Amino acid sequence: MIKIGIVGYGNLGRGVECAVLHSQDMELTGVFTRRNPKSVKTHSDVPVYSMDKVYDMKDQIDVLVLCGGSANDLPKQTVELAEYFNVVDSFDTHAKIPEHFANVDEASKKNKHISIISVGWDPGLFSLNRLYGQAILPQGHDYTFWGKGVSQGHSDAIRRIDEVKDARQYTIPVEAALQSVRNGENPTLVTRQKHTRECFVVAEEGADLQRIEEEIKTMPNYFADYDTTVHFISEAELLRDHQGIPHGGVVLRSGTTGFEQENKHVIEYKLTLDSNPEFTSSVLVAYARAAHRMYQEGQHGCKTVFDIAPAYLHPESGDELRKKLL
Ligand code: NDP
């Protein structure tokens, strides 16, 4: 059995707990939190420990799955823990991945541990599919569409507006653009042509709704470059209709082959997720299995999804998997 520790108990922490409980080759050693462990209620009977206890339990943990936030937690936590444990994280600040990789690689190599960073679906499975597309169809174009799904960052940005009590923002791909890519037309698409944004806002009583809508629609970086729709709803409606965290998207590679580049090909990889965190956690757990196996083989240092052979992710052995190829 692969012994898993969870660091940080938010949406992903809960998702990892669930995914490990459903994995026959894994067991949970514990959840580690920076908060008072007594205040953290898990779904199962897994023990919750204070974060500083993790080092005493080194021998009881094969892989730590790090479930902290990308902005402030992981740049510190992954580097500190990679020195003493095999770790997997979901770091998703795309521009800072090379820097994070270098820091984690140095820490992992100190005691010959293995770490896999930026695991999830984007970055993660989407990155892998973009790589496959580029490698197989070098003459071509990449397209990524996100949604329909909740964007946490955009929802937070609306909540910061004066007289807004709560909000949920959905990112939605533009169907006509998606269809044009699927037809192999290789369109050049500006931001506004790829996605729309739909916002559900709970405002304070007597709030100036027109001003709030205007502030949302003109917010630079977040909404100004998109066609945005704003709906004002009650708190009860938000609770009833918008509690889930769905997401998903499509990665496409449209390319050509042939001596005259006369033959068109479109590769499409699509995710439709009821729960973004539960799906991301399931990806993290599969990569935790890979980390354990690669460590047992003596591999060490930092890796990304690009470096992990698919067979390491699957609970069955290479022998069993090869039978399925026939
Ligand atoms: P959360 O905000 O739910 O949790 C982050 C951390 O906050 C937890 O580890 C926990 O640490 C702390 N925390 C959680 N709940 C509370 C609370 N009630 N009060 C105080 N602290 C709390 O983040 P998510 O789990 O949703 O996401 C984590 C990261 O995963 C995101 O930052 C995102 O970047 C990344 N991600 C990556 C994806 C990918 O495809 N690569 C997809 C989805 C997410 P502690 O227990 O120590 O307090």
XYZ file of C-alpha atoms and ligand atoms in Angstrom:
374
model
C 0.000 0.000 0.000
C 1.217 3.484 -0.860
C 1.002 5.698 2.231
C -0.321 9.184 1.410
C -0.225 12.359 3.513
C -2.346 15.399 2.628
C -0.946 18.873 3.303
C -3.675 21.535 3.512
C -7.348 20.739 3.787
C -9.376 22.908 1.407
C -11.208 21.865 -1.770
C -8.283 19.851 -3.129
C -7.442 18.352 0.288
C -10.987 17.001 0.535
C -10.807 15.731 -3.059
C -7.530 13.880 -2.397
C -9.021 12.272 0.725
C -11.916 11.029 -1.402
C -9.716 9.794 -4.281
C -7.312 7.916 -1.948
C -10.241 6.237 -0.164
C -11.309 4.915 -3.579
C -7.818 3.699 -4.566
C -7.122 0.081 -3.691
C -3.339 0.440 -3.629
C -3.270 3.491 -1.293
C -3.980 4.415 2.299
C -4.143 7.744 4.116
C -1.650 8.414 6.900
C -3.029 11.809 7.862
C -4.045 15.324 6.989
C -1.627 18.114 7.988
C -2.910 21.647 8.486
C -1.637 25.059 9.580
C -4.897 25.613 11.468
C -5.847 24.097 14.807
C -6.272 20.386 13.857
C -9.358 20.179 16.092
C -11.072 22.824 13.931
C -10.596 20.807 10.720
C -13.337 18.229 10.144
C -12.492 15.607 7.535
C -14.993 13.435 5.727
C -13.495 10.124 6.862
C -11.810 9.086 10.112
C -8.335 10.080 8.874
C -6.389 11.789 11.682
C -5.654 15.521 11.392
C -2.294 16.788 12.654
C -0.669 20.137 13.060
C 1.702 20.925 10.170
C 4.868 20.763 12.316
C 4.125 17.104 13.143
C 4.752 16.048 9.541
C 8.523 15.727 9.973
C 8.099 13.266 12.900
C 5.997 11.040 10.642
C 8.475 10.856 7.762
C 8.723 7.059 7.913
C 4.950 6.612 7.753
C 4.503 8.581 4.512
C 5.502 7.546 0.981
C 4.146 10.630 -0.814
C 2.782 13.962 0.401
C 0.082 15.491 -1.792
C 0.314 19.267 -1.374
C -3.078 21.002 -1.535
C -2.207 24.596 -0.664
C -2.952 27.632 -2.828
C -0.678 28.432 -5.763
C -0.316 32.140 -5.028
C 1.149 32.030 -1.524
C 1.357 28.473 -0.132
C 3.001 26.204 -2.704
C 6.051 28.351 -3.608
C 7.096 27.939 0.049
C 5.552 24.608 1.124
C 6.632 22.518 -1.874
C 10.232 23.717 -1.643
C 10.438 23.093 2.140
C 8.815 19.657 2.051
C 10.550 18.394 -1.117
C 13.786 18.151 0.857
C 12.322 15.494 3.192
C 9.450 13.865 1.270
C 8.328 12.760 -2.164
C 5.752 15.405 -3.093
C 3.135 16.212 -5.724
C 1.630 19.693 -6.149
C -0.882 21.516 -8.384
C 1.021 24.802 -8.842
C -0.888 26.631 -11.565
C 0.716 30.062 -11.962
C 1.812 29.294 -15.538
C 4.389 32.085 -15.890
C 6.211 31.074 -12.696
C 6.469 27.311 -13.367
C 10.139 27.412 -14.549
C 11.176 29.269 -11.371
C 9.135 26.936 -9.129
C 10.635 23.923 -10.930
C 14.199 25.129 -10.317
C 13.570 25.724 -6.592
C 11.829 22.383 -6.050
C 14.434 20.503 -8.107
C 17.260 21.810 -5.927
C 15.400 20.873 -2.718
C 14.426 17.398 -3.985
C 17.976 16.523 -4.974
C 19.388 17.279 -1.503
C 18.105 13.979 -0.082
C 17.332 12.250 -3.382
C 13.551 12.601 -3.257
C 11.198 12.931 -6.206
C 8.704 15.720 -6.745
C 6.097 16.254 -9.464
C 4.848 19.828 -9.817
C 1.982 21.543 -11.664
C -0.168 18.413 -11.768
C -3.885 18.833 -12.533
C -5.739 19.584 -15.762
C -4.404 23.039 -16.701
C -1.524 22.948 -16.203
C -1.413 19.167 -16.329
C -3.486 17.021 -18.680
C -4.113 19.972 -21.033
C -0.357 20.690 -21.174
C 0.273 17.052 -22.058
C -2.292 17.150 -24.859
C -0.861 20.382 -26.265
C 2.558 18.687 -26.283
C 1.236 15.571 -28.065
C -0.483 17.765 -30.653
C 2.630 19.836 -31.367
C 4.871 16.763 -31.556
C 2.589 14.847 -33.921
C 1.391 17.748 -36.092
C 4.296 20.224 -36.189
C 2.566 22.093 -39.053
C -0.439 23.347 -37.118
C -2.099 25.537 -34.547
C -3.024 25.097 -30.868
C -6.366 26.158 -29.447
C -7.512 25.960 -25.826
C -11.066 26.813 -24.772
C -12.062 26.815 -21.088
C -15.521 26.184 -19.675
C -18.263 26.203 -19.139
C -16.924 26.625 -15.637
C -16.593 28.693 -12.510
C -13.555 30.937 -12.380
C -12.626 31.472 -8.740
C -10.402 34.475 -9.516
C -13.107 36.292 -11.503
C -15.756 35.525 -8.854
C -13.426 36.981 -6.196
C -12.821 40.110 -8.306
C -16.591 40.807 -8.434
C -16.917 40.231 -4.672
C -14.400 43.018 -4.079
C -16.733 45.603 -5.700
C -18.557 47.936 -3.312
C -22.112 46.814 -2.360
C -21.570 43.253 -3.704
C -22.321 40.509 -1.161
C -21.483 37.449 -3.234
C -20.903 36.419 -6.847
C -20.251 33.516 -9.180
C -18.614 33.931 -12.591
C -18.815 31.390 -15.438
C -16.409 31.317 -18.364
C -18.134 30.042 -21.522
C -16.513 29.127 -24.853
C -17.990 30.749 -27.980
C -19.580 27.864 -29.905
C -18.990 29.409 -33.374
C -15.244 29.752 -32.695
C -15.037 26.180 -31.413
C -16.866 24.917 -34.512
C -14.561 26.839 -36.836
C -11.516 25.188 -35.210
C -13.177 21.773 -35.391
C -13.758 22.366 -39.128
C -10.012 22.816 -39.576
C -10.409 26.476 -40.653
C -7.472 27.626 -38.440
C -9.149 30.918 -37.456
C -7.174 33.738 -35.866
C -9.196 34.514 -32.738
C -8.913 37.520 -30.447
C -9.850 37.130 -26.755
C -13.437 38.361 -27.236
C -14.087 35.792 -29.973
C -13.086 32.785 -27.855
C -14.950 33.166 -24.541
C -17.842 35.038 -22.970
C -18.290 35.705 -19.242
C -21.562 35.326 -17.332
C -21.848 36.737 -13.809
C -24.438 36.025 -11.105
C -24.295 38.737 -8.472
C -25.938 39.164 -5.065
C -25.983 42.882 -4.233
C -26.680 44.564 -0.915
C -30.177 45.937 -0.416
C -30.623 49.325 -2.106
C -27.319 48.984 -3.997
C -26.718 50.916 -7.229
C -27.061 47.975 -9.636
C -26.239 49.996 -12.742
C -22.911 51.119 -11.248
C -22.022 47.567 -10.172
C -22.769 46.212 -13.650
C -20.687 48.982 -15.242
C -17.765 48.318 -12.856
C -17.812 44.615 -13.691
C -18.014 45.072 -17.460
C -15.188 47.622 -17.599
C -12.812 45.901 -15.142
C -9.426 45.719 -16.895
C -7.814 42.257 -17.383
C -10.831 40.458 -15.928
C -13.855 41.560 -18.006
C -13.102 44.542 -20.282
C -11.853 42.330 -23.139
C -14.886 40.018 -23.073
C -18.608 40.176 -23.818
C -19.934 39.990 -20.266
C -23.488 39.414 -19.049
C -24.498 40.343 -15.496
C -27.530 38.875 -13.689
C -28.580 40.124 -10.268
C -30.031 37.305 -8.174
C -31.019 36.705 -4.546
C -28.808 35.004 -1.969
C -31.239 32.073 -1.938
C -30.932 31.667 -5.724
C -27.144 31.722 -5.525
C -27.242 29.008 -2.865
C -29.775 26.954 -4.793
C -28.340 27.181 -8.320
C -24.642 28.030 -8.086
C -23.005 25.996 -5.328
C -21.121 23.519 -7.534
C -17.612 24.090 -8.890
C -17.976 22.749 -12.439
C -15.325 23.343 -15.083
C -13.731 21.837 -18.138
C -12.593 22.776 -21.580
C -11.148 21.646 -24.867
C -7.606 21.435 -26.223
C -7.389 21.238 -30.000
C -4.524 20.868 -32.427
C -5.371 21.552 -36.018
C -2.647 20.646 -38.469
C -1.709 19.344 -41.894
C 0.417 16.548 -43.379
C 1.300 15.471 -46.915
C 3.980 16.640 -49.362
C 1.823 19.624 -50.278
C 0.323 19.832 -46.746
C -2.903 18.788 -48.449
C -4.404 16.655 -45.645
C -6.035 18.214 -42.606
C -6.175 16.679 -39.120
C -7.863 17.846 -35.932
C -7.042 16.385 -32.506
C -9.538 17.174 -29.743
C -9.234 16.498 -25.999
C -12.288 17.489 -23.960
C -13.037 17.609 -20.234
C -16.514 18.139 -18.769
C -16.161 18.285 -15.003
C -18.920 18.412 -12.386
C -16.298 19.238 -9.756
C -13.047 20.951 -10.698
C -11.366 20.208 -7.316
C -12.408 16.548 -7.165
C -11.154 15.942 -10.707
C -7.886 17.820 -10.076
C -7.392 15.760 -6.904
C -7.913 12.527 -8.815
C -5.136 13.587 -11.204
C -2.880 14.415 -8.224
C -3.454 10.969 -6.717
C -2.581 9.155 -9.972
C 0.661 11.153 -10.143
C 1.365 10.370 -6.459
C 1.371 6.687 -7.503
C 3.880 7.525 -10.228
C 6.070 9.443 -7.777
C 6.168 6.453 -5.417
C 7.102 4.001 -8.169
C 9.766 6.234 -9.679
C 11.271 6.847 -6.224
C 11.425 3.084 -5.642
C 13.380 2.799 -8.895
C 15.897 5.324 -7.557
C 14.787 8.334 -9.608
C 14.963 11.743 -7.969
C 14.646 15.472 -8.630
C 11.731 17.531 -9.875
C 9.470 16.338 -12.719
C 6.400 17.661 -14.530
C 3.665 15.712 -16.338
C 5.908 15.796 -19.426
C 8.417 13.502 -17.728
C 6.087 10.776 -16.432
C 5.477 7.689 -18.591
C 1.736 6.813 -18.592
C 2.175 3.277 -17.196
C 3.401 4.722 -13.872
C -0.032 6.307 -13.325
C -2.081 3.118 -13.540
C -2.519 0.754 -10.585
C -1.943 -2.339 -12.735
C 1.551 -3.597 -13.577
C 3.304 -3.210 -16.930
C 2.597 -6.918 -17.645
C -1.130 -6.465 -17.096
C -1.257 -3.285 -19.149
C 0.583 -4.841 -22.094
C -2.086 -7.558 -22.314
C -4.680 -4.829 -22.829
C -2.761 -3.409 -25.800
C -3.272 -6.592 -27.820
P -8.533 26.281 -1.008
O -8.570 27.761 -0.853
O -9.796 25.506 -0.807
O -7.415 25.689 -0.017
C -6.100 26.193 0.019
C -5.558 26.114 1.437
O -6.256 27.043 2.272
C -5.775 24.755 2.095
O -4.707 23.892 1.790
C -5.887 25.078 3.575
O -4.612 25.003 4.225
C -6.403 26.530 3.582
N -7.841 26.555 3.910
C -8.831 25.830 3.328
N -10.027 26.099 3.886
C -9.784 27.029 4.838
C -10.605 27.721 5.763
N -11.922 27.481 5.850
N -10.020 28.631 6.576
C -8.707 28.867 6.502
N -7.863 28.224 5.661
C -8.401 27.329 4.839
O -7.925 26.017 -2.463
P -8.242 24.790 -3.457
O -8.056 23.515 -2.724
O -9.524 25.036 -4.160
O -7.100 24.963 -4.566
C -5.714 24.912 -4.244
C -4.886 25.318 -5.452
O -4.992 24.340 -6.474
C -5.351 26.624 -6.107
O -4.573 27.689 -5.638
C -5.136 26.416 -7.577
O -4.078 27.218 -7.993
C -4.733 24.954 -7.714
N -5.506 24.274 -8.774
C -4.837 23.768 -9.848
C -5.519 23.153 -10.887
C -4.774 22.582 -12.057
O -5.421 22.122 -13.003
N -3.444 22.547 -12.053
C -6.981 23.051 -10.874
C -7.602 23.542 -9.658
C -6.869 24.155 -8.664
P -4.503 24.626 5.805
O -5.315 23.370 6.018
O -3.066 24.447 6.029
O -5.081 25.807 6.517
